[in-house]
C-alpha cells in the first residue's frame, strides 16, 4: 500500500515563467461585449490567466504519451473496450479503473467495497467476491475476520489504478501533484490581446464553407505567465512523474489551449526554481518560513533516473 499518502516526506514547490512562443487561446465562453466570437479567459481584473486545470490536463497528457514506452510503468489504456462484458480477471489484467464505464464489472466491484465499509469480510459473500476479483492473493494481504476499512480500499486502488492516476489523481483517489492558476506576468505583457479571423472548412471538398466566418481572441507570443506547481508525497515514482512533466514543459513539448492544430499554444517554462521542505526537519520552515533551494537539473535528473531504474 502507498503509505506516502499518510506520511508525506517532502513538499516541493516549482515556479517559473511560462513564456508563449506562439499565440495562446483559452476560451472564456461566448461574451458578445468582448467584440469577438470566442474571447479568452480572464480574471476579475480582466487580465488573461491559465487555469490550473488546463495545465494539469496538458501535463498529464504529456506524461501519458511517454510513460507506455518505459517498461514497468503504466498509464490509462484508453483503448480497452469499455463496454466489455468479460468478467474474468485475465481479460482485465492491467486495466485501470478510471476509464472504464460506470457499469463495468470491475467498477461495480469497487463500488460494492466502497459502500460496505465496516462490514465483516468473512460474513459477506459480495465483499469477499469483490476482493477476490480485484486483489491478487487477497487472503494473504487481508485478515478476513476483520471489518472492511479504508486501508483495504487503498490496497485495492494500489493494484487497480495506473501509475499516472495514482500521481495525478482520478475519481477514486486525490492527486499528489497540485497545479495552481497561472496569472499573467504583468512585467512581460503589454496589456494587449489580438483578434484573429477563421473560416469553417468543408471536410469533403476541403474548401471554405460559405457564411461560416468567425473570429477568436488570442494572447500574443512573448507573453509570460507565472507557473506554480506543488508536489506533496513520499513516493519516489510519483515525484518522478512530476519531474517528467516538468522536463517536457521545459523542453517546450506541452502545447496549451485550443486551436493548436494551427500552431497556437506553444510555450516553454523558463527561469525555473525548485524549493522543498523536508518534513523530517521542519524547524526552519515553521520558525522562519524558509524553503530549501535545489538545482533544477538535479531535481529533474535524479527523479527521472528513478523511473529509468524501475524500468531496468
PDB file of C-alpha atoms in Angstrom:
ATOM      1  CA  UNK A   1       0.000   0.000   0.000  1.00  0.00           C
ATOM      2  CA  UNK A   2       1.163   3.543  -0.723  1.00  0.00           C
ATOM      3  CA  UNK A   3       1.805   4.861   2.777  1.00  0.00           C
ATOM      4  CA  UNK A   4       3.109   8.139   1.344  1.00  0.00           C
ATOM      5  CA  UNK A   5      -0.489   9.363   1.296  1.00  0.00           C
ATOM      6  CA  UNK A   6      -0.474   9.211   5.089  1.00  0.00           C
ATOM      7  CA  UNK A   7       3.105  10.349   5.793  1.00  0.00           C
ATOM      8  CA  UNK A   8       4.434  12.756   3.118  1.00  0.00           C
ATOM      9  CA  UNK A   9       8.214  13.084   3.350  1.00  0.00           C
ATOM     10  CA  UNK A  10       8.783  16.303   1.391  1.00  0.00           C
ATOM     11  CA  UNK A  11       6.851  19.137  -0.171  1.00  0.00           C
ATOM     12  CA  UNK A  12       8.253  20.572  -3.405  1.00  0.00           C
ATOM     13  CA  UNK A  13       7.346  23.959  -4.862  1.00  0.00           C
ATOM     14  CA  UNK A  14       8.246  24.573  -8.509  1.00  0.00           C
ATOM     15  CA  UNK A  15       7.838  28.010 -10.064  1.00  0.00           C
ATOM     16  CA  UNK A  16       8.900  29.775 -13.236  1.00  0.00           C
ATOM     17  CA  UNK A  17       7.862  31.904 -16.190  1.00  0.00           C
ATOM     18  CA  UNK A  18       5.758  30.099 -18.786  1.00  0.00           C
ATOM     19  CA  UNK A  19       6.648  32.036 -21.940  1.00  0.00           C
ATOM     20  CA  UNK A  20       4.472  31.851 -25.058  1.00  0.00           C
ATOM     21  CA  UNK A  21       6.390  31.002 -28.242  1.00  0.00           C
ATOM     22  CA  UNK A  22       3.210  31.292 -30.303  1.00  0.00           C
ATOM     23  CA  UNK A  23      -0.167  32.875 -29.558  1.00  0.00           C
ATOM     24  CA  UNK A  24      -2.441  31.291 -26.935  1.00  0.00           C
ATOM     25  CA  UNK A  25      -6.216  30.846 -26.951  1.00  0.00           C
ATOM     26  CA  UNK A  26      -8.008  29.510 -23.867  1.00  0.00           C
ATOM     27  CA  UNK A  27     -11.684  30.208 -24.437  1.00  0.00           C
ATOM     28  CA  UNK A  28     -13.670  32.024 -21.776  1.00  0.00           C
ATOM     29  CA  UNK A  29     -17.148  31.437 -23.189  1.00  0.00           C
ATOM     30  CA  UNK A  30     -19.235  33.474 -25.582  1.00  0.00           C
ATOM     31  CA  UNK A  31     -19.364  37.107 -24.433  1.00  0.00           C
ATOM     32  CA  UNK A  32     -20.708  39.478 -27.061  1.00  0.00           C
ATOM     33  CA  UNK A  33     -19.472  42.560 -25.197  1.00  0.00           C
ATOM     34  CA  UNK A  34     -15.873  41.499 -25.945  1.00  0.00           C
ATOM     35  CA  UNK A  35     -16.463  42.044 -29.670  1.00  0.00           C
ATOM     36  CA  UNK A  36     -15.360  38.553 -30.737  1.00  0.00           C
ATOM     37  CA  UNK A  37     -16.975  35.156 -31.223  1.00  0.00           C
ATOM     38  CA  UNK A  38     -14.555  33.454 -28.822  1.00  0.00           C
ATOM     39  CA  UNK A  39     -12.919  35.666 -26.161  1.00  0.00           C
ATOM     40  CA  UNK A  40     -10.086  34.457 -23.957  1.00  0.00           C
ATOM     41  CA  UNK A  41     -10.412  33.534 -20.282  1.00  0.00           C
ATOM     42  CA  UNK A  42      -9.808  36.481 -17.945  1.00  0.00           C
ATOM     43  CA  UNK A  43      -9.674  37.007 -14.182  1.00  0.00           C
ATOM     44  CA  UNK A  44     -11.707  39.530 -12.191  1.00  0.00           C
ATOM     45  CA  UNK A  45      -9.306  42.317 -13.218  1.00  0.00           C
ATOM     46  CA  UNK A  46      -9.755  41.430 -16.915  1.00  0.00           C
ATOM     47  CA  UNK A  47      -6.225  40.008 -17.176  1.00  0.00           C
ATOM     48  CA  UNK A  48      -5.642  36.724 -19.030  1.00  0.00           C
ATOM     49  CA  UNK A  49      -4.641  33.682 -16.993  1.00  0.00           C
ATOM     50  CA  UNK A  50      -4.160  29.935 -17.470  1.00  0.00           C
ATOM     51  CA  UNK A  51      -6.338  27.759 -15.192  1.00  0.00           C
ATOM     52  CA  UNK A  52      -4.558  25.122 -13.138  1.00  0.00           C
ATOM     53  CA  UNK A  53      -6.926  22.541 -14.646  1.00  0.00           C
ATOM     54  CA  UNK A  54      -5.649  23.348 -18.163  1.00  0.00           C
ATOM     55  CA  UNK A  55      -2.038  22.971 -17.026  1.00  0.00           C
ATOM     56  CA  UNK A  56      -2.782  19.714 -15.252  1.00  0.00           C
ATOM     57  CA  UNK A  57      -4.593  18.202 -18.230  1.00  0.00           C
ATOM     58  CA  UNK A  58      -1.861  19.140 -20.696  1.00  0.00           C
ATOM     59  CA  UNK A  59       0.992  17.896 -18.474  1.00  0.00           C
ATOM     60  CA  UNK A  60      -0.825  14.695 -17.605  1.00  0.00           C
ATOM     61  CA  UNK A  61      -1.367  14.006 -21.321  1.00  0.00           C
ATOM     62  CA  UNK A  62       2.337  14.629 -21.974  1.00  0.00           C
ATOM     63  CA  UNK A  63       3.302  12.077 -19.315  1.00  0.00           C
ATOM     64  CA  UNK A  64       0.783   9.535 -20.654  1.00  0.00           C
ATOM     65  CA  UNK A  65       2.340   9.808 -24.138  1.00  0.00           C
ATOM     66  CA  UNK A  66       5.809   8.907 -22.836  1.00  0.00           C
ATOM     67  CA  UNK A  67       5.182   6.507 -19.971  1.00  0.00           C
ATOM     68  CA  UNK A  68       3.992   3.460 -22.009  1.00  0.00           C
ATOM     69  CA  UNK A  69       7.457   3.441 -23.599  1.00  0.00           C
ATOM     70  CA  UNK A  70       9.081   2.832 -20.213  1.00  0.00           C
ATOM     71  CA  UNK A  71       8.762  -0.758 -19.063  1.00  0.00           C
ATOM     72  CA  UNK A  72       7.465  -1.222 -15.547  1.00  0.00           C
ATOM     73  CA  UNK A  73       5.186   1.835 -15.619  1.00  0.00           C
ATOM     74  CA  UNK A  74       1.527   2.071 -16.547  1.00  0.00           C
ATOM     75  CA  UNK A  75      -0.817   4.715 -17.934  1.00  0.00           C
ATOM     76  CA  UNK A  76      -4.554   4.522 -18.593  1.00  0.00           C
ATOM     77  CA  UNK A  77      -5.261   2.211 -21.512  1.00  0.00           C
ATOM     78  CA  UNK A  78      -7.968   4.290 -23.169  1.00  0.00           C
ATOM     79  CA  UNK A  79      -8.332   1.777 -25.998  1.00  0.00           C
ATOM     80  CA  UNK A  80      -9.705  -1.022 -23.825  1.00  0.00           C
ATOM     81  CA  UNK A  81     -13.271  -1.898 -24.964  1.00  0.00           C
ATOM     82  CA  UNK A  82     -15.145  -0.112 -22.185  1.00  0.00           C
ATOM     83  CA  UNK A  83     -18.407  -1.955 -22.794  1.00  0.00           C
ATOM     84  CA  UNK A  84     -16.764  -5.358 -22.494  1.00  0.00           C
ATOM     85  CA  UNK A  85     -18.849  -7.843 -20.518  1.00  0.00           C
ATOM     86  CA  UNK A  86     -15.909 -10.165 -19.802  1.00  0.00           C
ATOM     87  CA  UNK A  87     -15.703 -10.877 -16.115  1.00  0.00           C
ATOM     88  CA  UNK A  88     -12.507 -12.916 -15.891  1.00  0.00           C
ATOM     89  CA  UNK A  89      -9.545 -11.335 -14.175  1.00  0.00           C
ATOM     90  CA  UNK A  90      -7.291 -12.415 -17.039  1.00  0.00           C
ATOM     91  CA  UNK A  91      -9.252 -10.341 -19.579  1.00  0.00           C
ATOM     92  CA  UNK A  92      -8.887  -7.199 -17.427  1.00  0.00           C
ATOM     93  CA  UNK A  93      -5.345  -7.612 -16.129  1.00  0.00           C
ATOM     94  CA  UNK A  94      -3.578  -4.256 -16.148  1.00  0.00           C
ATOM     95  CA  UNK A  95      -6.700  -2.252 -16.989  1.00  0.00           C
ATOM     96  CA  UNK A  96      -7.012   0.927 -14.927  1.00  0.00           C
ATOM     97  CA  UNK A  97     -10.328   1.559 -13.183  1.00  0.00           C
ATOM     98  CA  UNK A  98     -10.552   5.189 -14.274  1.00  0.00           C
ATOM     99  CA  UNK A  99     -11.515   4.948 -17.981  1.00  0.00           C
ATOM    100  CA  UNK A 100     -13.957   2.056 -17.555  1.00  0.00           C
ATOM    101  CA  UNK A 101     -17.690   2.623 -17.911  1.00  0.00           C
ATOM    102  CA  UNK A 102     -19.671   3.078 -14.704  1.00  0.00           C
ATOM    103  CA  UNK A 103     -21.490  -0.227 -15.275  1.00  0.00           C
ATOM    104  CA  UNK A 104     -18.277  -2.171 -15.892  1.00  0.00           C
ATOM    105  CA  UNK A 105     -17.961  -5.258 -13.595  1.00  0.00           C
ATOM    106  CA  UNK A 106     -14.657  -4.022 -12.214  1.00  0.00           C
ATOM    107  CA  UNK A 107     -16.129  -0.684 -11.187  1.00  0.00           C
ATOM    108  CA  UNK A 108     -19.206  -2.381  -9.762  1.00  0.00           C
ATOM    109  CA  UNK A 109     -16.949  -4.497  -7.548  1.00  0.00           C
ATOM    110  CA  UNK A 110     -15.143  -1.413  -6.269  1.00  0.00           C
ATOM    111  CA  UNK A 111     -18.424   0.394  -5.575  1.00  0.00           C
ATOM    112  CA  UNK A 112     -19.558  -2.654  -3.602  1.00  0.00           C
ATOM    113  CA  UNK A 113     -16.465  -2.378  -1.408  1.00  0.00           C
ATOM    114  CA  UNK A 114     -16.814   1.383  -1.106  1.00  0.00           C
ATOM    115  CA  UNK A 115     -20.383   1.020   0.184  1.00  0.00           C
ATOM    116  CA  UNK A 116     -19.500  -1.828   2.563  1.00  0.00           C
ATOM    117  CA  UNK A 117     -17.005  -0.127   4.892  1.00  0.00           C
ATOM    118  CA  UNK A 118     -17.297  -1.577   8.384  1.00  0.00           C
ATOM    119  CA  UNK A 119     -18.895  -4.806   7.145  1.00  0.00           C
ATOM    120  CA  UNK A 120     -17.295  -8.066   8.263  1.00  0.00           C
ATOM    121  CA  UNK A 121     -15.380  -9.557   5.335  1.00  0.00           C
ATOM    122  CA  UNK A 122     -15.848 -13.190   6.299  1.00  0.00           C
ATOM    123  CA  UNK A 123     -19.600 -12.819   6.778  1.00  0.00           C
ATOM    124  CA  UNK A 124     -20.374 -11.031   3.490  1.00  0.00           C
ATOM    125  CA  UNK A 125     -20.239 -13.012   0.222  1.00  0.00           C
ATOM    126  CA  UNK A 126     -20.383  -9.953  -2.069  1.00  0.00           C
ATOM    127  CA  UNK A 127     -17.471  -8.285  -0.262  1.00  0.00           C
ATOM    128  CA  UNK A 128     -15.347 -11.452  -0.390  1.00  0.00           C
ATOM    129  CA  UNK A 129     -16.161 -11.923  -4.072  1.00  0.00           C
ATOM    130  CA  UNK A 130     -15.213  -8.322  -4.927  1.00  0.00           C
ATOM    131  CA  UNK A 131     -11.912  -8.622  -3.035  1.00  0.00           C
ATOM    132  CA  UNK A 132     -11.152 -11.888  -4.786  1.00  0.00           C
ATOM    133  CA  UNK A 133     -11.660 -10.316  -8.212  1.00  0.00           C
ATOM    134  CA  UNK A 134      -9.859  -7.025  -7.514  1.00  0.00           C
ATOM    135  CA  UNK A 135      -6.963  -8.035  -5.237  1.00  0.00           C
ATOM    136  CA  UNK A 136      -4.467 -10.761  -6.064  1.00  0.00           C
ATOM    137  CA  UNK A 137      -3.719 -13.065  -3.109  1.00  0.00           C
ATOM    138  CA  UNK A 138      -6.160 -11.025  -1.056  1.00  0.00           C
ATOM    139  CA  UNK A 139      -6.281 -13.592   1.766  1.00  0.00           C
ATOM    140  CA  UNK A 140      -2.533 -13.167   2.315  1.00  0.00           C
ATOM    141  CA  UNK A 141      -2.901  -9.373   2.500  1.00  0.00           C
ATOM    142  CA  UNK A 142      -6.157  -9.069   4.469  1.00  0.00           C
ATOM    143  CA  UNK A 143      -7.417 -10.790   7.590  1.00  0.00           C
ATOM    144  CA  UNK A 144     -10.905 -11.986   6.532  1.00  0.00           C
ATOM    145  CA  UNK A 145     -12.113 -11.866  10.143  1.00  0.00           C
ATOM    146  CA  UNK A 146     -11.749  -8.091  10.417  1.00  0.00           C
ATOM    147  CA  UNK A 147     -14.183  -5.454   9.062  1.00  0.00           C
ATOM    148  CA  UNK A 148     -13.589  -3.810   5.698  1.00  0.00           C
ATOM    149  CA  UNK A 149     -11.726  -0.498   6.140  1.00  0.00           C
ATOM    150  CA  UNK A 150     -10.387   2.402   4.071  1.00  0.00           C
ATOM    151  CA  UNK A 151      -6.939   0.807   4.299  1.00  0.00           C
ATOM    152  CA  UNK A 152      -8.320  -2.155   2.344  1.00  0.00           C
ATOM    153  CA  UNK A 153      -9.726   0.217  -0.305  1.00  0.00           C
ATOM    154  CA  UNK A 154      -6.268   1.783  -0.690  1.00  0.00           C
ATOM    155  CA  UNK A 155      -4.812  -1.686  -1.257  1.00  0.00           C
ATOM    156  CA  UNK A 156      -7.367  -2.316  -3.991  1.00  0.00           C
ATOM    157  CA  UNK A 157      -6.675   1.053  -5.651  1.00  0.00           C
ATOM    158  CA  UNK A 158      -2.915   0.479  -5.480  1.00  0.00           C
ATOM    159  CA  UNK A 159      -3.398  -2.658  -7.582  1.00  0.00           C
ATOM    160  CA  UNK A 160      -6.121  -1.396  -9.931  1.00  0.00           C
ATOM    161  CA  UNK A 161      -5.072   2.154 -10.820  1.00  0.00           C
ATOM    162  CA  UNK A 162      -2.335   3.043 -13.295  1.00  0.00           C
ATOM    163  CA  UNK A 163       0.747   4.994 -12.188  1.00  0.00           C
ATOM    164  CA  UNK A 164      -0.496   8.203 -13.825  1.00  0.00           C
ATOM    165  CA  UNK A 165      -3.819   8.100 -11.947  1.00  0.00           C
ATOM    166  CA  UNK A 166      -2.036   7.484  -8.652  1.00  0.00           C
ATOM    167  CA  UNK A 167       0.130  10.584  -9.193  1.00  0.00           C
ATOM    168  CA  UNK A 168      -2.236  12.976 -10.986  1.00  0.00           C
ATOM    169  CA  UNK A 169      -5.458  11.788  -9.351  1.00  0.00           C
ATOM    170  CA  UNK A 170      -8.649  10.110 -10.528  1.00  0.00           C
ATOM    171  CA  UNK A 171     -12.280   9.898  -9.380  1.00  0.00           C
ATOM    172  CA  UNK A 172     -11.083   7.301  -6.868  1.00  0.00           C
ATOM    173  CA  UNK A 173      -8.070   8.971  -5.275  1.00  0.00           C
ATOM    174  CA  UNK A 174      -6.756  12.508  -4.774  1.00  0.00           C
ATOM    175  CA  UNK A 175      -3.769  13.880  -6.663  1.00  0.00           C
ATOM    176  CA  UNK A 176      -0.315  14.206  -5.123  1.00  0.00           C
ATOM    177  CA  UNK A 177       0.582  16.963  -7.626  1.00  0.00           C
ATOM    178  CA  UNK A 178      -1.162  20.331  -7.441  1.00  0.00           C
ATOM    179  CA  UNK A 179      -1.292  22.898 -10.250  1.00  0.00           C
ATOM    180  CA  UNK A 180      -2.175  26.493  -9.456  1.00  0.00           C
ATOM    181  CA  UNK A 181      -3.778  29.090 -11.709  1.00  0.00           C
ATOM    182  CA  UNK A 182      -1.074  30.936 -13.654  1.00  0.00           C
ATOM    183  CA  UNK A 183      -1.673  34.718 -13.735  1.00  0.00           C
ATOM    184  CA  UNK A 184      -0.123  36.784 -16.484  1.00  0.00           C
ATOM    185  CA  UNK A 185       3.269  38.288 -15.648  1.00  0.00           C
ATOM    186  CA  UNK A 186       2.420  41.957 -15.998  1.00  0.00           C
ATOM    187  CA  UNK A 187       6.105  42.853 -16.425  1.00  0.00           C
ATOM    188  CA  UNK A 188       6.168  40.822 -19.669  1.00  0.00           C
ATOM    189  CA  UNK A 189       2.712  41.718 -21.015  1.00  0.00           C
ATOM    190  CA  UNK A 190       1.883  44.848 -22.961  1.00  0.00           C
ATOM    191  CA  UNK A 191      -1.729  44.792 -21.788  1.00  0.00           C
ATOM    192  CA  UNK A 192      -2.973  43.955 -25.273  1.00  0.00           C
ATOM    193  CA  UNK A 193      -4.661  40.999 -26.959  1.00  0.00           C
ATOM    194  CA  UNK A 194      -5.417  40.332 -30.621  1.00  0.00           C
ATOM    195  CA  UNK A 195      -8.396  39.082 -32.610  1.00  0.00           C
ATOM    196  CA  UNK A 196      -7.804  36.682 -35.491  1.00  0.00           C
ATOM    197  CA  UNK A 197     -10.162  35.524 -38.231  1.00  0.00           C
ATOM    198  CA  UNK A 198     -11.074  31.934 -39.085  1.00  0.00           C
ATOM    199  CA  UNK A 199     -13.332  30.167 -41.564  1.00  0.00           C
ATOM    200  CA  UNK A 200     -15.181  26.876 -41.477  1.00  0.00           C
ATOM    201  CA  UNK A 201     -13.839  24.165 -43.818  1.00  0.00           C
ATOM    202  CA  UNK A 202     -15.948  21.677 -45.724  1.00  0.00           C
ATOM    203  CA  UNK A 203     -14.433  18.283 -44.843  1.00  0.00           C
ATOM    204  CA  UNK A 204     -15.475  16.713 -48.154  1.00  0.00           C
ATOM    205  CA  UNK A 205     -14.295  19.379 -50.593  1.00  0.00           C
ATOM    206  CA  UNK A 206     -11.520  20.877 -48.467  1.00  0.00           C
ATOM    207  CA  UNK A 207     -12.784  24.368 -49.328  1.00  0.00           C
ATOM    208  CA  UNK A 208     -14.004  27.191 -47.138  1.00  0.00           C
ATOM    209  CA  UNK A 209     -17.725  26.973 -46.480  1.00  0.00           C
ATOM    210  CA  UNK A 210     -19.897  29.967 -47.237  1.00  0.00           C
ATOM    211  CA  UNK A 211     -21.166  32.084 -44.346  1.00  0.00           C
ATOM    212  CA  UNK A 212     -19.009  30.236 -41.795  1.00  0.00           C
ATOM    213  CA  UNK A 213     -16.604  33.013 -40.871  1.00  0.00           C
ATOM    214  CA  UNK A 214     -15.676  33.528 -37.219  1.00  0.00           C
ATOM    215  CA  UNK A 215     -13.003  35.208 -35.136  1.00  0.00           C
ATOM    216  CA  UNK A 216     -11.262  34.465 -31.851  1.00  0.00           C
ATOM    217  CA  UNK A 217      -9.153  36.350 -29.317  1.00  0.00           C
ATOM    218  CA  UNK A 218      -5.560  35.379 -28.535  1.00  0.00           C
ATOM    219  CA  UNK A 219      -2.796  36.344 -26.133  1.00  0.00           C
ATOM    220  CA  UNK A 220       0.209  37.366 -28.275  1.00  0.00           C
ATOM    221  CA  UNK A 221       3.527  35.471 -28.301  1.00  0.00           C
ATOM    222  CA  UNK A 222       6.171  36.688 -25.883  1.00  0.00           C
ATOM    223  CA  UNK A 223       3.660  36.959 -23.043  1.00  0.00           C
ATOM    224  CA  UNK A 224       4.652  35.115 -19.860  1.00  0.00           C
ATOM    225  CA  UNK A 225       2.536  33.525 -17.143  1.00  0.00           C
ATOM    226  CA  UNK A 226       3.611  32.809 -13.559  1.00  0.00           C
ATOM    227  CA  UNK A 227       3.714  28.996 -13.322  1.00  0.00           C
ATOM    228  CA  UNK A 228       3.459  27.239  -9.943  1.00  0.00           C
ATOM    229  CA  UNK A 229       3.237  23.534  -9.064  1.00  0.00           C
ATOM    230  CA  UNK A 230       3.309  21.763  -5.681  1.00  0.00           C
ATOM    231  CA  UNK A 231       4.254  18.113  -5.099  1.00  0.00           C
ATOM    232  CA  UNK A 232       3.448  16.510  -1.762  1.00  0.00           C
ATOM    233  CA  UNK A 233       4.245  12.802  -1.449  1.00  0.00           C
ATOM    234  CA  UNK A 234       6.884  10.412  -0.197  1.00  0.00           C
ATOM    235  CA  UNK A 235       6.520   8.147  -3.229  1.00  0.00           C
ATOM    236  CA  UNK A 236       9.577   8.416  -5.494  1.00  0.00           C
ATOM    237  CA  UNK A 237       7.713   7.200  -8.569  1.00  0.00           C
ATOM    238  CA  UNK A 238       5.096   9.958  -8.245  1.00  0.00           C
ATOM    239  CA  UNK A 239       7.810  12.590  -7.865  1.00  0.00           C
ATOM    240  CA  UNK A 240       9.478  11.053 -10.922  1.00  0.00           C
ATOM    241  CA  UNK A 241       6.282  11.509 -12.954  1.00  0.00           C
ATOM    242  CA  UNK A 242       6.096  15.147 -11.850  1.00  0.00           C
ATOM    243  CA  UNK A 243       9.750  15.579 -12.871  1.00  0.00           C
ATOM    244  CA  UNK A 244       8.947  14.028 -16.262  1.00  0.00           C
ATOM    245  CA  UNK A 245       6.105  16.533 -16.730  1.00  0.00           C
ATOM    246  CA  UNK A 246       8.439  19.384 -15.736  1.00  0.00           C
ATOM    247  CA  UNK A 247      11.070  18.135 -18.188  1.00  0.00           C
ATOM    248  CA  UNK A 248       8.580  18.190 -21.071  1.00  0.00           C
ATOM    249  CA  UNK A 249       7.383  21.687 -20.167  1.00  0.00           C
ATOM    250  CA  UNK A 250      10.954  22.981 -20.013  1.00  0.00           C
ATOM    251  CA  UNK A 251      11.624  21.401 -23.423  1.00  0.00           C
ATOM    252  CA  UNK A 252       8.585  23.133 -24.950  1.00  0.00           C
ATOM    253  CA  UNK A 253       6.762  19.878 -25.685  1.00  0.00           C
ATOM    254  CA  UNK A 254       3.471  20.680 -23.922  1.00  0.00           C
ATOM    255  CA  UNK A 255       1.073  22.780 -26.053  1.00  0.00           C
ATOM    256  CA  UNK A 256      -1.723  24.594 -24.230  1.00  0.00           C
ATOM    257  CA  UNK A 257      -5.196  25.868 -25.030  1.00  0.00           C
ATOM    258  CA  UNK A 258      -7.273  25.475 -28.157  1.00  0.00           C
ATOM    259  CA  UNK A 259      -6.747  25.771 -31.933  1.00  0.00           C
ATOM    260  CA  UNK A 260      -3.376  24.025 -31.513  1.00  0.00           C
ATOM    261  CA  UNK A 261      -3.528  22.438 -34.969  1.00  0.00           C
ATOM    262  CA  UNK A 262      -2.974  25.951 -36.366  1.00  0.00           C
ATOM    263  CA  UNK A 263       0.182  26.443 -34.332  1.00  0.00           C
ATOM    264  CA  UNK A 264      -1.258  28.095 -31.254  1.00  0.00           C
ATOM    265  CA  UNK A 265      -0.298  27.190 -27.699  1.00  0.00           C
ATOM    266  CA  UNK A 266       3.441  26.503 -27.992  1.00  0.00           C
ATOM    267  CA  UNK A 267       5.208  27.554 -24.795  1.00  0.00           C
ATOM    268  CA  UNK A 268       8.296  26.891 -22.705  1.00  0.00           C
ATOM    269  CA  UNK A 269       8.982  27.072 -18.976  1.00  0.00           C
ATOM    270  CA  UNK A 270      11.916  29.355 -18.205  1.00  0.00           C
ATOM    271  CA  UNK A 271      13.667  30.706 -15.082  1.00  0.00           C
ATOM    272  CA  UNK A 272      12.601  27.585 -13.194  1.00  0.00           C
ATOM    273  CA  UNK A 273      13.068  27.414  -9.428  1.00  0.00           C
ATOM    274  CA  UNK A 274      12.744  24.296  -7.261  1.00  0.00           C
ATOM    275  CA  UNK A 275      12.357  24.579  -3.480  1.00  0.00           C
ATOM    276  CA  UNK A 276      11.404  21.991  -0.898  1.00  0.00           C
ATOM    277  CA  UNK A 277      10.526  21.390   2.736  1.00  0.00           C
ATOM    278  CA  UNK A 278      11.870  18.289   4.449  1.00  0.00           C
ATOM    279  CA  UNK A 279       9.152  17.078   6.819  1.00  0.00           C
ATOM    280  CA  UNK A 280      11.806  15.272   8.872  1.00  0.00           C
ATOM    281  CA  UNK A 281      13.246  18.679   9.829  1.00  0.00           C
ATOM    282  CA  UNK A 282      10.551  21.365   9.929  1.00  0.00           C
ATOM    283  CA  UNK A 283      12.352  23.822  12.213  1.00  0.00           C
ATOM    284  CA  UNK A 284      13.434  26.336   9.563  1.00  0.00           C
ATOM    285  CA  UNK A 285      10.089  26.252   7.800  1.00  0.00           C
ATOM    286  CA  UNK A 286       7.902  26.561  10.913  1.00  0.00           C
ATOM    287  CA  UNK A 287      10.036  29.210  12.663  1.00  0.00           C
ATOM    288  CA  UNK A 288      11.325  31.191   9.681  1.00  0.00           C
ATOM    289  CA  UNK A 289       9.062  30.191   6.794  1.00  0.00           C
ATOM    290  CA  UNK A 290      12.048  29.322   4.610  1.00  0.00           C
ATOM    291  CA  UNK A 291      12.267  26.705   1.848  1.00  0.00           C
ATOM    292  CA  UNK A 292      15.475  24.964   0.792  1.00  0.00           C
ATOM    293  CA  UNK A 293      16.503  25.514  -2.850  1.00  0.00           C
ATOM    294  CA  UNK A 294      17.515  22.657  -5.128  1.00  0.00           C
ATOM    295  CA  UNK A 295      19.144  22.950  -8.573  1.00  0.00           C
ATOM    296  CA  UNK A 296      16.522  22.342 -11.254  1.00  0.00           C
ATOM    297  CA  UNK A 297      18.549  19.912 -13.318  1.00  0.00           C
ATOM    298  CA  UNK A 298      19.476  17.924 -10.221  1.00  0.00           C
ATOM    299  CA  UNK A 299      15.792  17.583  -9.304  1.00  0.00           C
ATOM    300  CA  UNK A 300      14.734  16.548 -12.812  1.00  0.00           C
ATOM    301  CA  UNK A 301      17.612  14.151 -13.493  1.00  0.00           C
ATOM    302  CA  UNK A 302      17.616  12.406 -10.118  1.00  0.00           C
ATOM    303  CA  UNK A 303      13.889  11.704 -10.131  1.00  0.00           C
ATOM    304  CA  UNK A 304      13.662  10.693 -13.788  1.00  0.00           C
ATOM    305  CA  UNK A 305      16.508   8.280 -13.065  1.00  0.00           C
ATOM    306  CA  UNK A 306      14.170   6.665 -10.509  1.00  0.00           C
ATOM    307  CA  UNK A 307      11.741   5.927 -13.349  1.00  0.00           C
ATOM    308  CA  UNK A 308      14.546   4.586 -15.556  1.00  0.00           C
ATOM    309  CA  UNK A 309      15.958   2.384 -12.804  1.00  0.00           C
ATOM    310  CA  UNK A 310      12.490   0.968 -12.172  1.00  0.00           C
ATOM    311  CA  UNK A 311      12.322   0.133 -15.879  1.00  0.00           C
ATOM    312  CA  UNK A 312      15.641  -1.691 -15.677  1.00  0.00           C
TER     313      UNK A 312
END
